[in-house]
mmCIF file of C-alpha atoms in Angstrom:
data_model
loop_
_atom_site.group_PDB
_atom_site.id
_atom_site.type_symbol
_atom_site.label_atom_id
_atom_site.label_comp_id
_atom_site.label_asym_id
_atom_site.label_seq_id
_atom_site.Cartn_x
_atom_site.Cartn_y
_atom_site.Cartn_z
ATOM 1 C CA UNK A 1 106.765 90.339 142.120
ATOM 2 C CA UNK A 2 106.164 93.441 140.008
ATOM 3 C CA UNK A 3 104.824 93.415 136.641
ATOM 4 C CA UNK A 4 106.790 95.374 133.892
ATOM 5 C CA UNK A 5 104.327 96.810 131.534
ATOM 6 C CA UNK A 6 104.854 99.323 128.660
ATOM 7 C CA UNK A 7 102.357 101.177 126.766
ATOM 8 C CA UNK A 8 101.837 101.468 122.809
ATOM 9 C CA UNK A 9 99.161 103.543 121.288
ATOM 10 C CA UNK A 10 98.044 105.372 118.362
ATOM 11 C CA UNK A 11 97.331 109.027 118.142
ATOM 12 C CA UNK A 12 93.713 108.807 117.487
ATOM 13 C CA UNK A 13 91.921 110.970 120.089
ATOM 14 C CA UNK A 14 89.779 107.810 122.174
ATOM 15 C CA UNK A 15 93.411 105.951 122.025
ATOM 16 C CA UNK A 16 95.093 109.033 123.912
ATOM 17 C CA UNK A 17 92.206 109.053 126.683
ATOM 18 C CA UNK A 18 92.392 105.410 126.993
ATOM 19 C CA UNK A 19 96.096 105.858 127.913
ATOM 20 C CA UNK A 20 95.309 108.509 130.678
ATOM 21 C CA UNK A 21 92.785 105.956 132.260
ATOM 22 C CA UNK A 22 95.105 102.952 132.035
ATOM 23 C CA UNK A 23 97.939 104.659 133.337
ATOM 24 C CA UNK A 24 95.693 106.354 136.525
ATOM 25 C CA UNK A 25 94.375 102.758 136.927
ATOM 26 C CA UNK A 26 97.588 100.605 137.076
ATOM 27 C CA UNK A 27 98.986 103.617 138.863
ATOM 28 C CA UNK A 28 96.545 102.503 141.971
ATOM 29 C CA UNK A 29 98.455 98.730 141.647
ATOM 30 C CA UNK A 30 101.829 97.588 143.556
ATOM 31 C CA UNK A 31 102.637 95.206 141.735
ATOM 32 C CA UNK A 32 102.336 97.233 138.310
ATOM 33 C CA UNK A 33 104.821 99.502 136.973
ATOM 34 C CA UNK A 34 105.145 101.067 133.599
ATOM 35 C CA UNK A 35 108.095 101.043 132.512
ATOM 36 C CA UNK A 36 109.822 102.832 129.163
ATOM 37 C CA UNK A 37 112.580 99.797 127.886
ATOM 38 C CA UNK A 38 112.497 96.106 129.153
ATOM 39 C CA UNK A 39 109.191 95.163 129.255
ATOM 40 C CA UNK A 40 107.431 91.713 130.481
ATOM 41 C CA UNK A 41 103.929 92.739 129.121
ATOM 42 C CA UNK A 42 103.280 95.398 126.581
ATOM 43 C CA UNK A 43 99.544 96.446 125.963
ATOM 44 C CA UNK A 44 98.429 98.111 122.578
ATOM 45 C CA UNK A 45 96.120 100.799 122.598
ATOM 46 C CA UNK A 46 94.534 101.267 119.363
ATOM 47 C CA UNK A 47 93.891 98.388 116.634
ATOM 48 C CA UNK A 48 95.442 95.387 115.060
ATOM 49 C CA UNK A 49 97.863 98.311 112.983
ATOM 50 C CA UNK A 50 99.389 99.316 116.677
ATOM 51 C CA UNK A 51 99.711 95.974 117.692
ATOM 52 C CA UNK A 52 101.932 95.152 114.570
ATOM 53 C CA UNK A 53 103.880 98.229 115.148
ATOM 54 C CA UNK A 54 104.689 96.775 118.849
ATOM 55 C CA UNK A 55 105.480 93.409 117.726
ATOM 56 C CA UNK A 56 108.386 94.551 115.586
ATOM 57 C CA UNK A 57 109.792 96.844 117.764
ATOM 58 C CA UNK A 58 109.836 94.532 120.333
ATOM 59 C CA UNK A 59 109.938 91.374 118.062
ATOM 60 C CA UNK A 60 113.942 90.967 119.265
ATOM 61 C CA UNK A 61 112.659 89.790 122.573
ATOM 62 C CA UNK A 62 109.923 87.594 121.383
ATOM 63 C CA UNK A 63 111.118 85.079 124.217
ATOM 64 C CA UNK A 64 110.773 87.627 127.113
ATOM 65 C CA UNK A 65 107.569 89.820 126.206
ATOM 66 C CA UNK A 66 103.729 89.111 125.862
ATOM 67 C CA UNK A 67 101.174 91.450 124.215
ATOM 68 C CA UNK A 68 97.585 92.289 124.781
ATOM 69 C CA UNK A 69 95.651 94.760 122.753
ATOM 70 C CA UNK A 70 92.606 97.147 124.124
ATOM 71 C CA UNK A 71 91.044 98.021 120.704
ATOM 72 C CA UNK A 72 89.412 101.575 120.252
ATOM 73 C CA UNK A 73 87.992 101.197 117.064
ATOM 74 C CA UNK A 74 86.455 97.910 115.190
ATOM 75 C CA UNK A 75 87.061 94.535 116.707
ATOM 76 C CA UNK A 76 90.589 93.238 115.391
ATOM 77 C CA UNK A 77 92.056 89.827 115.628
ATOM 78 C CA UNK A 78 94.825 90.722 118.078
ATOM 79 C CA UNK A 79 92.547 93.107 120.509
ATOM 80 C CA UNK A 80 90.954 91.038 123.104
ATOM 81 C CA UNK A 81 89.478 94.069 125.303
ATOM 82 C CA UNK A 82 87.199 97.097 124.635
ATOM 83 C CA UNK A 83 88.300 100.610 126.218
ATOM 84 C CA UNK A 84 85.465 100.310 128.881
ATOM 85 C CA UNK A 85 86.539 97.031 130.673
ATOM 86 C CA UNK A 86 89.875 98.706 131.725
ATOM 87 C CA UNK A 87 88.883 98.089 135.223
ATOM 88 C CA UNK A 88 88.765 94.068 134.375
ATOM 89 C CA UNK A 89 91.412 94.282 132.578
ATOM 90 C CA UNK A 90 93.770 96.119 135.338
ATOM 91 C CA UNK A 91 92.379 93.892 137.860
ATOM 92 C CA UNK A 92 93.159 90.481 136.077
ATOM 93 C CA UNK A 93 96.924 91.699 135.500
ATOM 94 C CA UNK A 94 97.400 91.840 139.318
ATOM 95 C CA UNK A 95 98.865 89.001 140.554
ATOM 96 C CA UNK A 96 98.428 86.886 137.558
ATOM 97 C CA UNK A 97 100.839 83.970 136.772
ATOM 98 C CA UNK A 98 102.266 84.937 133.055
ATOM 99 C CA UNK A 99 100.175 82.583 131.184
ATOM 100 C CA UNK A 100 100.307 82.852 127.375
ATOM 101 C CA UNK A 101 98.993 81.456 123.979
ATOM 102 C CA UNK A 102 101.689 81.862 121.174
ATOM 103 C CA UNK A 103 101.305 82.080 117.522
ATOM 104 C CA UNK A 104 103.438 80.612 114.417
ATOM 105 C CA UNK A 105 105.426 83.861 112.512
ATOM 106 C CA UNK A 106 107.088 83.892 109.298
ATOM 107 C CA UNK A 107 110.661 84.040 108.384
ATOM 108 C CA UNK A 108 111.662 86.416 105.681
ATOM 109 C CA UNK A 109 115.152 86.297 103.637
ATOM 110 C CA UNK A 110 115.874 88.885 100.875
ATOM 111 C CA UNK A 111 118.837 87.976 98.691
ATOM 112 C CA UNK A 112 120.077 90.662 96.483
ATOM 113 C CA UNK A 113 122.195 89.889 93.062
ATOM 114 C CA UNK A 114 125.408 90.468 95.293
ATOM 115 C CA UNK A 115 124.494 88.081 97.501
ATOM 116 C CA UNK A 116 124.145 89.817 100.653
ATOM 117 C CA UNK A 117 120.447 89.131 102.969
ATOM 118 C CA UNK A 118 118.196 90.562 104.829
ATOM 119 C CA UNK A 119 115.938 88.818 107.634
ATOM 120 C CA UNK A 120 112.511 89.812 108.525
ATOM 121 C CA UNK A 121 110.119 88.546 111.149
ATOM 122 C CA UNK A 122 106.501 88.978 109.825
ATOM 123 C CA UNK A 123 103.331 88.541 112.042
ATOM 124 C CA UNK A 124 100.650 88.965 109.162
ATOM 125 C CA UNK A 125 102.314 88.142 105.703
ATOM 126 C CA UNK A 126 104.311 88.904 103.188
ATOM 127 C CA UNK A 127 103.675 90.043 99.169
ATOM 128 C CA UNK A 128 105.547 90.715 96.465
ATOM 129 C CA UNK A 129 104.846 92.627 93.310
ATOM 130 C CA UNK A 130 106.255 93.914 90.321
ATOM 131 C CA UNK A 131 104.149 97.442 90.038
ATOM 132 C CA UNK A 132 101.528 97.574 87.140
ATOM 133 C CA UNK A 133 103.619 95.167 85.465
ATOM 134 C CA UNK A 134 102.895 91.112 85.108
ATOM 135 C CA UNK A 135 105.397 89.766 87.592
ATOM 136 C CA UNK A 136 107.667 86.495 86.436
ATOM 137 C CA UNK A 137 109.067 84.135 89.240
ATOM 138 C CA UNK A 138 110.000 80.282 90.055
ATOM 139 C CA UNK A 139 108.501 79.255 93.466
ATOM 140 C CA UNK A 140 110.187 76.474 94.774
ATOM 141 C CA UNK A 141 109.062 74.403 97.987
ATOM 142 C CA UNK A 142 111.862 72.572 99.816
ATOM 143 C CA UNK A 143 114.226 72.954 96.848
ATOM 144 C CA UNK A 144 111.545 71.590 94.439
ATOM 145 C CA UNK A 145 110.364 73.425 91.486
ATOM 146 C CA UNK A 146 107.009 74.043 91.678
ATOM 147 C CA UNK A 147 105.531 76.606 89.324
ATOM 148 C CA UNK A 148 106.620 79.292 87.579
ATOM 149 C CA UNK A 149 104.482 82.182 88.031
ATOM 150 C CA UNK A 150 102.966 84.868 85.710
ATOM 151 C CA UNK A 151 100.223 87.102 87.226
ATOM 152 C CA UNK A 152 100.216 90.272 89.396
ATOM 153 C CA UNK A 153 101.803 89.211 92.473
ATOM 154 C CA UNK A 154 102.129 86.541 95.729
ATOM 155 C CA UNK A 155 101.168 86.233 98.942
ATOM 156 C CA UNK A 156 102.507 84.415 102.232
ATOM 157 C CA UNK A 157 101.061 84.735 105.013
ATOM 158 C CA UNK A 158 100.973 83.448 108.637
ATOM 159 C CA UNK A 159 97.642 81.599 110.228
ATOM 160 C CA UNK A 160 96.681 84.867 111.917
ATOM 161 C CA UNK A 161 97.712 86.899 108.689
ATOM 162 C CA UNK A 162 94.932 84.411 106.746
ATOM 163 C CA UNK A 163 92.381 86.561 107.665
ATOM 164 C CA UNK A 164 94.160 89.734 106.742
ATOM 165 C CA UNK A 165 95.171 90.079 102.616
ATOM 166 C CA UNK A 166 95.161 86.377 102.108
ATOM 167 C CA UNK A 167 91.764 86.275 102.663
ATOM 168 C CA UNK A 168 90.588 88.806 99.798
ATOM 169 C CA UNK A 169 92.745 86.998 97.317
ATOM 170 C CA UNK A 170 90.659 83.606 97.827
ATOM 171 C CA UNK A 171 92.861 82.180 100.630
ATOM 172 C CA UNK A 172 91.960 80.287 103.405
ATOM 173 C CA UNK A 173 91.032 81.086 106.614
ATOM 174 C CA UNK A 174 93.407 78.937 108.904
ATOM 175 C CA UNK A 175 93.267 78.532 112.288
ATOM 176 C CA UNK A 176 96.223 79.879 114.462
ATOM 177 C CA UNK A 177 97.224 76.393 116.444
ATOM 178 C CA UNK A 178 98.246 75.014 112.574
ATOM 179 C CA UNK A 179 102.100 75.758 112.277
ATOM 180 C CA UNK A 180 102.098 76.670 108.313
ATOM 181 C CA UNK A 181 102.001 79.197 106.227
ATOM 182 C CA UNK A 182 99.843 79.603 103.511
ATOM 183 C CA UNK A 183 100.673 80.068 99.654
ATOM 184 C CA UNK A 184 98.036 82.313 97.680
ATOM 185 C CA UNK A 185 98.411 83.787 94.267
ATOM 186 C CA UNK A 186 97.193 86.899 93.143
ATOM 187 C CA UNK A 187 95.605 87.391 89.975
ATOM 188 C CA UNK A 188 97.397 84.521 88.159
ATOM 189 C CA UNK A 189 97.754 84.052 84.412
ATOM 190 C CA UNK A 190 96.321 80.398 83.150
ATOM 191 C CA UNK A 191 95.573 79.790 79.890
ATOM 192 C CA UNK A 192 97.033 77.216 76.926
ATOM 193 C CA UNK A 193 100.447 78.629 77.797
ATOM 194 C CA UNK A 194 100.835 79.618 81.121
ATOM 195 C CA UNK A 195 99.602 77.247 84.000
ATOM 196 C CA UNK A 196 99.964 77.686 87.820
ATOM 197 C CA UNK A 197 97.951 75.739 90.647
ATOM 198 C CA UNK A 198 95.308 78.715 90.682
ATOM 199 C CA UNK A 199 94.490 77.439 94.560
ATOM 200 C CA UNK A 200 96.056 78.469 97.561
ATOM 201 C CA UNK A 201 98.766 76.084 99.472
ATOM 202 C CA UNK A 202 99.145 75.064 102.845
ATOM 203 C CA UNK A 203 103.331 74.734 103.693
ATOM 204 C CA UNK A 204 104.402 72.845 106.511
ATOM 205 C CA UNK A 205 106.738 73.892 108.961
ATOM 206 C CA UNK A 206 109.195 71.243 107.800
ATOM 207 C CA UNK A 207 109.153 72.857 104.561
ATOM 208 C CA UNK A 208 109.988 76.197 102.903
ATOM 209 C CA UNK A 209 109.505 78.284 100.353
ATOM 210 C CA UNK A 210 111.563 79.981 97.540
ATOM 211 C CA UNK A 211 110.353 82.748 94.802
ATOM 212 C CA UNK A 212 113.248 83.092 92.195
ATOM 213 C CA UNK A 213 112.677 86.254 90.765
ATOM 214 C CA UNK A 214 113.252 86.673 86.709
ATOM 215 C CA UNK A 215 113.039 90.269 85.875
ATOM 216 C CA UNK A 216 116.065 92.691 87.228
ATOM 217 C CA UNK A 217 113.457 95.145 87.114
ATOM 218 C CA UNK A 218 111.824 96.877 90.306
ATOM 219 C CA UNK A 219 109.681 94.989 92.230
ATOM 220 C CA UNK A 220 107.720 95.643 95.846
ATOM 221 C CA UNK A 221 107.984 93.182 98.934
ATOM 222 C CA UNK A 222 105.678 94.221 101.817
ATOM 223 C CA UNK A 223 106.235 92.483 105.148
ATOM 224 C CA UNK A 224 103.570 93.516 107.437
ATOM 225 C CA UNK A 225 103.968 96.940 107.731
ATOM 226 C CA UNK A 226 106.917 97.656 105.833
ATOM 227 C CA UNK A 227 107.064 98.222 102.387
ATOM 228 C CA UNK A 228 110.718 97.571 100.221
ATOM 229 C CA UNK A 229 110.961 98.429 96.926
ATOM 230 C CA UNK A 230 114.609 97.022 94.995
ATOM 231 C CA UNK A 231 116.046 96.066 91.725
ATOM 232 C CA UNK A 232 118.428 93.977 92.938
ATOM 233 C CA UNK A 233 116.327 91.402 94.628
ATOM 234 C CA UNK A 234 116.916 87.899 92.928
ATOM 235 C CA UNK A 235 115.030 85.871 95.801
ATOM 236 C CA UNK A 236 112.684 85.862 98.450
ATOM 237 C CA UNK A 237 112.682 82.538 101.026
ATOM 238 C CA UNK A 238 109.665 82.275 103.636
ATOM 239 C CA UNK A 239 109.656 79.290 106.228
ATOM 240 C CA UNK A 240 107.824 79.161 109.499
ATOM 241 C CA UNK A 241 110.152 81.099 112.280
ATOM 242 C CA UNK A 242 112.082 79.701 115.164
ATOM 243 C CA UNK A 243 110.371 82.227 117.407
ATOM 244 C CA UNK A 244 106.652 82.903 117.987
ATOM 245 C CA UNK A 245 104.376 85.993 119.159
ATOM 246 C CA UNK A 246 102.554 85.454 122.846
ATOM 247 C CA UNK A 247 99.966 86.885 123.671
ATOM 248 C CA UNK A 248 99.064 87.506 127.599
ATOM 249 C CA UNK A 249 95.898 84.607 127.908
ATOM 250 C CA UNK A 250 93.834 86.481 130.316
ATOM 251 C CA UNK A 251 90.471 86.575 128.133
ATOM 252 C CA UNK A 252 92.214 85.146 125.046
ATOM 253 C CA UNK A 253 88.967 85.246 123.015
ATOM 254 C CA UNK A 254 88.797 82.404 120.353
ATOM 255 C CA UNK A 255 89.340 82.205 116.936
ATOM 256 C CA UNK A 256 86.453 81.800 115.265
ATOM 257 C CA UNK A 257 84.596 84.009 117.635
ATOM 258 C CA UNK A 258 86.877 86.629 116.147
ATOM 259 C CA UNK A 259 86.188 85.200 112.164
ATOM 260 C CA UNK A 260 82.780 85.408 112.943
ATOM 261 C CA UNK A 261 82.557 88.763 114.717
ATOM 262 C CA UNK A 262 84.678 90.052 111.797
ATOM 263 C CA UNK A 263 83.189 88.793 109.136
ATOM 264 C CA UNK A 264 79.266 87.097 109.329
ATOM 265 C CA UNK A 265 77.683 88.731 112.703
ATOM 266 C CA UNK A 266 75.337 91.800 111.473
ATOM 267 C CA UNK A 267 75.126 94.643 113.786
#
């Protein structure tokens, strides 16, 4: 049975000669084809940046693709090969048997002051902020008041997104089989008027969250890649999605060998 793989890359100059090599080298296979629309496998050339960009333009056929990044740059948490083990790499994808690891993803609903939605699938996280401007908002969890927040912003992000923005707002690092997301604040007012939690949250998957906006002035929502910046945006609900990201399990390399590369091992 043949393979259907497509290609994603960046335009950095290493990226565009590691895409001549692949393509000579699972040119050589029977069983590989690259293919431009429909794809069983797609393989990122690049960093964790091009890997986002092919999970959401592929992220309507979660249930039918897998990724697998070949990083040319620093080590990222969704690039399990280096540029000189395409060989390996080509080699392993011939005749293999579609195994996969999958990964939780968040699930992003905008509601405007007319009422009318739009739905997001994020792979990292989401944020929201109100400019230069101290942001004012209700956060509910499962239709509970929770806090009402007064600082510069929040953050929700998935397990694998902990390690991304969440982390350098005092989040914690969580570990990619947990199905949560995680609640962090950023730059939070508390004093003898104002009080919020001050510590990030862990939300189950059985529960959800809902910011409640209270200004009708501009504020920014980021979701991944994509940045939206509205008036009319009244809420913002987050829950852990239906569908989840799989990656192709070859050399899956684990977790905290990634945390560790990334962030403690000196060169």
């Amino acid at each position: 049975m043949t393979l259907r793989i497509g290609i994603i890359h960046n335009q950095e100059e290493k990226s565009i000669l590691v895409l001549q090599r692949l393509r000579a080298l699972l040119a050589d296979k029977d069983d590989l084809e690259i293919v431009e629309r429909d794809p069983e496998l797609v393989i990122t050339i690049g960093g964790d940046g091009t890997l986002l960009s092919a999970f959401h333009r592929y992220n309507h056929r979660l249930n039918e693709v897998r990724f697998l990044g070949v990083h040319t740059g620093h080590l990222g948490f969704y690039t399990d090969w280096r540029d000189y083990e395409l060989p390996e790499l080509v080699n392993s994808l011939s005749g293999e048997q579609g195994k996969s690891v999958s990964y939780p993803l968040l699930d992003v609903i905008l509601t405007t002051r007319s009422g009318d939605q739009r739905h997001f699938l994020a792979l990292n996280e989401s944020t929201i902020r109100k400019g230069s401007r101290t942001m004012v908002a209700d956060v509910y969890i499962k239709e509970e008041l929770f806090e009402r927040f007064r600082g510069d912003g929040l953050a929700i992000s998935t397990p694998t997104g902990s390690t991304a923005y969440n982390k350098s707002v005092g989040g914690a690092v969580v570990h990619p089989s947990i199905n949560a997301m995680q609640l962090a604040e950023i730059a939070s007012l508390n004093n003898r008027v104002f009080r919020t939690l001050g510590s990030p949250s862990i939300i189950g998957s059985h529960e959800w969250i809902d910011v409640r906006l209270k200004s009708n002035e501009e504020h920014l929502i980021t979701i991944d890649q994509l940045d939206i910046i509205r008036k009319d945006i009244v809420s913002i609900k987050y829950r852990i999605a239906d569908e989840r990201i799989h990656f192709a399990s070859y050399r899956h390399m684990h977790f905290w060998h990634r945390v560790k590369d990334a962030f403690i091992r000196e060169d």
